[in-house]
Coordinates of C-alpha atoms in Angstrom, one line a residue:
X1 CA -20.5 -0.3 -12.2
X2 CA -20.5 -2.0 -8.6
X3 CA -21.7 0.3 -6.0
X4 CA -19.2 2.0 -3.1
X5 CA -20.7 -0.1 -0.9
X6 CA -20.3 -3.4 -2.9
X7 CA -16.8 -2.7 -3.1
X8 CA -16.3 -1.7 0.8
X9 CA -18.0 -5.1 1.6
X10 CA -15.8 -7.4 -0.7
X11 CA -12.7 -6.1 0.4
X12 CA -13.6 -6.1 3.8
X13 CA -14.6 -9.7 3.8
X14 CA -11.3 -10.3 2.0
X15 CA -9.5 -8.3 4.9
X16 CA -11.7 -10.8 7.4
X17 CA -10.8 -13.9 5.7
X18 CA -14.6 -14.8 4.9
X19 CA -13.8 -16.5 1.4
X20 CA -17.9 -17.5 0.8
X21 CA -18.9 -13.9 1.5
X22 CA -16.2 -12.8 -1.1
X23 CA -17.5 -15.2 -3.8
X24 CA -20.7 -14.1 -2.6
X25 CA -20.0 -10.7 -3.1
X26 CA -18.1 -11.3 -6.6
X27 CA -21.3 -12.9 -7.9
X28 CA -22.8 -9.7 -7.0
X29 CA -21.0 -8.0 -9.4
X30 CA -18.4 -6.5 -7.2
X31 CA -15.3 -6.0 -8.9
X32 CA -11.9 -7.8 -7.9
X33 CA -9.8 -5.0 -8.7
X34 CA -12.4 -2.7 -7.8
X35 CA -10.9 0.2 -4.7
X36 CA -12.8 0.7 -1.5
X37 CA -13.0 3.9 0.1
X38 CA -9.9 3.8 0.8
X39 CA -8.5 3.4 -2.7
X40 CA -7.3 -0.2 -2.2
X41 CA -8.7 -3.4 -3.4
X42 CA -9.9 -6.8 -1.8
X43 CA -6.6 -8.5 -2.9
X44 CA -4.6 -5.5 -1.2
X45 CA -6.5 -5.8 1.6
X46 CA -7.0 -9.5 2.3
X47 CA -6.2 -12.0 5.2
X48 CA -2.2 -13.0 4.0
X49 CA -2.7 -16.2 6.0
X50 CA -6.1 -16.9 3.6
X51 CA -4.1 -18.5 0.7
X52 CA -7.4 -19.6 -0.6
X53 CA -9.0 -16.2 -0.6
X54 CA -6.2 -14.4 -2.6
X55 CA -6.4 -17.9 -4.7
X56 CA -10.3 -16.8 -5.5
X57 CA -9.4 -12.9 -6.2
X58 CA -7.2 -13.7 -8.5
X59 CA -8.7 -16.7 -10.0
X60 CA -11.3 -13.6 -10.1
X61 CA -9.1 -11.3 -12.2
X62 CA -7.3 -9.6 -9.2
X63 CA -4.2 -7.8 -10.2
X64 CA -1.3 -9.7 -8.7
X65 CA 1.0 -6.7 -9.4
X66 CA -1.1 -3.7 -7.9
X67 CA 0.9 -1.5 -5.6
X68 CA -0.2 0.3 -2.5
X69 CA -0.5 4.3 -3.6
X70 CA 1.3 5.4 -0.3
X71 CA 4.6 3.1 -0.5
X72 CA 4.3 0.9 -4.0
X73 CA 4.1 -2.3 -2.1
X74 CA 2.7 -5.4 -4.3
X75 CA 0.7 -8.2 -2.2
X76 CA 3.8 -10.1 -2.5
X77 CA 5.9 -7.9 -0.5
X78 CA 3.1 -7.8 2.4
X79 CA 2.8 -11.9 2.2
X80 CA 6.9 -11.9 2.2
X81 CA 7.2 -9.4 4.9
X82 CA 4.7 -11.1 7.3
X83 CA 6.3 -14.8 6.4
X84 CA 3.2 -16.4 4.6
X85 CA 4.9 -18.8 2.2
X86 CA 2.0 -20.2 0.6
X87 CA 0.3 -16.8 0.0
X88 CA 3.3 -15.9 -1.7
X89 CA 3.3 -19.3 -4.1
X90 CA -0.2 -18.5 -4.8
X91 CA 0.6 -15.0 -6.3
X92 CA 4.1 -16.3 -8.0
X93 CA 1.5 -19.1 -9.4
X94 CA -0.8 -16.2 -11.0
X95 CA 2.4 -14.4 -12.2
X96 CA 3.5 -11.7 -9.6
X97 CA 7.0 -10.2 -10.3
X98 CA 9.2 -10.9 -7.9
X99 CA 11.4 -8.1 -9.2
X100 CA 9.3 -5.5 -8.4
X101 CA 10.7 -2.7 -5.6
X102 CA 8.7 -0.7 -3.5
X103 CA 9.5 3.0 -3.0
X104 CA 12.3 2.4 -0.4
X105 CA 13.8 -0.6 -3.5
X106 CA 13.1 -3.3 -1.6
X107 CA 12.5 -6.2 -3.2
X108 CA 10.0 -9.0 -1.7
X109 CA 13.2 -10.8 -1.2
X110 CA 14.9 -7.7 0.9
X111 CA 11.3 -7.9 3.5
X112 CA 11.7 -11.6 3.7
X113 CA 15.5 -11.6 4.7
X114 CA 15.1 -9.3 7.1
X115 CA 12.4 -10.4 9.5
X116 CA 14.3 -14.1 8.7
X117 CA 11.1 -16.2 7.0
X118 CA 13.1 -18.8 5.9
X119 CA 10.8 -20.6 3.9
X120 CA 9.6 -17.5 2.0
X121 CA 13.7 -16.4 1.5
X122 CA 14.5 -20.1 0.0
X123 CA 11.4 -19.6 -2.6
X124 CA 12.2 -16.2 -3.3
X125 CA 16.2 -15.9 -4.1
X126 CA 16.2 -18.5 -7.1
X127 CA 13.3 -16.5 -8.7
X128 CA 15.1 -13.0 -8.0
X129 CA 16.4 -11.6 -11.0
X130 CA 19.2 -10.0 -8.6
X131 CA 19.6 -11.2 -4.9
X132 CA 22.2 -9.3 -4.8
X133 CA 20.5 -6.0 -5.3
X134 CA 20.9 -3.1 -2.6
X135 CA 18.0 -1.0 -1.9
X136 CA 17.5 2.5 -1.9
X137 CA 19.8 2.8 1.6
X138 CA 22.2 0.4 -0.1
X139 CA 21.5 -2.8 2.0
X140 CA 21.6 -6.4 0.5
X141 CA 19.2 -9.1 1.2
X142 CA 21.9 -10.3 2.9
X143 CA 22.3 -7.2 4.5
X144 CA 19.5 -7.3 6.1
X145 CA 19.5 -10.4 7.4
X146 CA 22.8 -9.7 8.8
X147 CA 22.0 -6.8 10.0
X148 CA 18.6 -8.0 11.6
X149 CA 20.8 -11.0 13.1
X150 CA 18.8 -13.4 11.0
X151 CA 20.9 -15.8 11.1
X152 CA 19.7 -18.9 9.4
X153 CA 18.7 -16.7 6.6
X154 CA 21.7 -14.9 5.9
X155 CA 23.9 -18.0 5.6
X156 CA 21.0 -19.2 3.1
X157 CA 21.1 -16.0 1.3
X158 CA 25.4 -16.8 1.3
X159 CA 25.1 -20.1 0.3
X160 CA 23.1 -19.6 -2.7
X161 CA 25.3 -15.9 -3.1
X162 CA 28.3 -18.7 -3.2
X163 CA 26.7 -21.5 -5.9
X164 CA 25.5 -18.6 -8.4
X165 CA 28.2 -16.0 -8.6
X166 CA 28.1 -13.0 -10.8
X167 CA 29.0 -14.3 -14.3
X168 CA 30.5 -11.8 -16.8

């Protein structure tokens, strides 16, 4: 079993954005999915602008799905919150679910729309089981964006709303 220690140092390189002191560390024997003292792991931790280190983790075995104890949030809803597109191919790449709510039901669509990422909104609604889905205060993606006067983003959120809607 990796030592306290190990595990402190791998996930706080990953929250530095050293990727050759995380490999380092992972040929150590630290393990990728393995909590610091904080009960969180290197990928939960990492630089979201350091595509290549989450690549590594979870090239590594990091769980792409783990969620935050406090508030169930996945890496995915972090990178989609803070804008980082590629972070947030990388994970879709290693299979995160997209579909997955934190504890307030927001989807990583719902944290994208409403700080306006564009980029990360136009990847996100085609893979979103239910763009349409309110969260646990009953707002939209498109909601949000409206609501956050994201502009751009909420017509993009309509437009694709328009050209898919509710079959039954």
């Amino acid at each position: 079993m990796a030592s306290r220690f190990l595990q402190d140092e791998l996930c706080g390189a990953s929250a530095r954005g050293e990727l050759s002191h995380v490999l380092e560390l992972l040929q150590q024997g630290a393990k990728v999915n393995g909590p610091n003292r904080f009960n969180r792991s290197a990928l939960q931790v990492v630089q979201l602008a350091h595509s290549g280190i989450v690549e590594a983790l979870l090239h590594a075995g990091a769980d792409p799905n783990a969620r935050d104890p406090v508030l169930k949030l996945t890496v995915t809803h972090d990178a989609a919150r803070e804008g980082f597109v590629d972070t947030v191919r990388v994970l879709i790449r290693h299979s995160a679910d997209v579909n997955v709510v934190d504890d307030r039901g927001n989807l990583p669509l719902h944290l994208a729309a409403r700080e306006g990422h564009l980029e990360v909104v136009r990847l996100l609604i085609g893979l979103t089981a239910n763009p349409r889905a309110p969260n646990a205060q009953g707002s939209s993606p498109w909601q949000l964006a409206h609501d956050f006067k994201r502009k751009e983003a909420a017509e993009l959120i309509s437009a694709h709303l328009r050209e898919n809607p509710i079959s039954e």
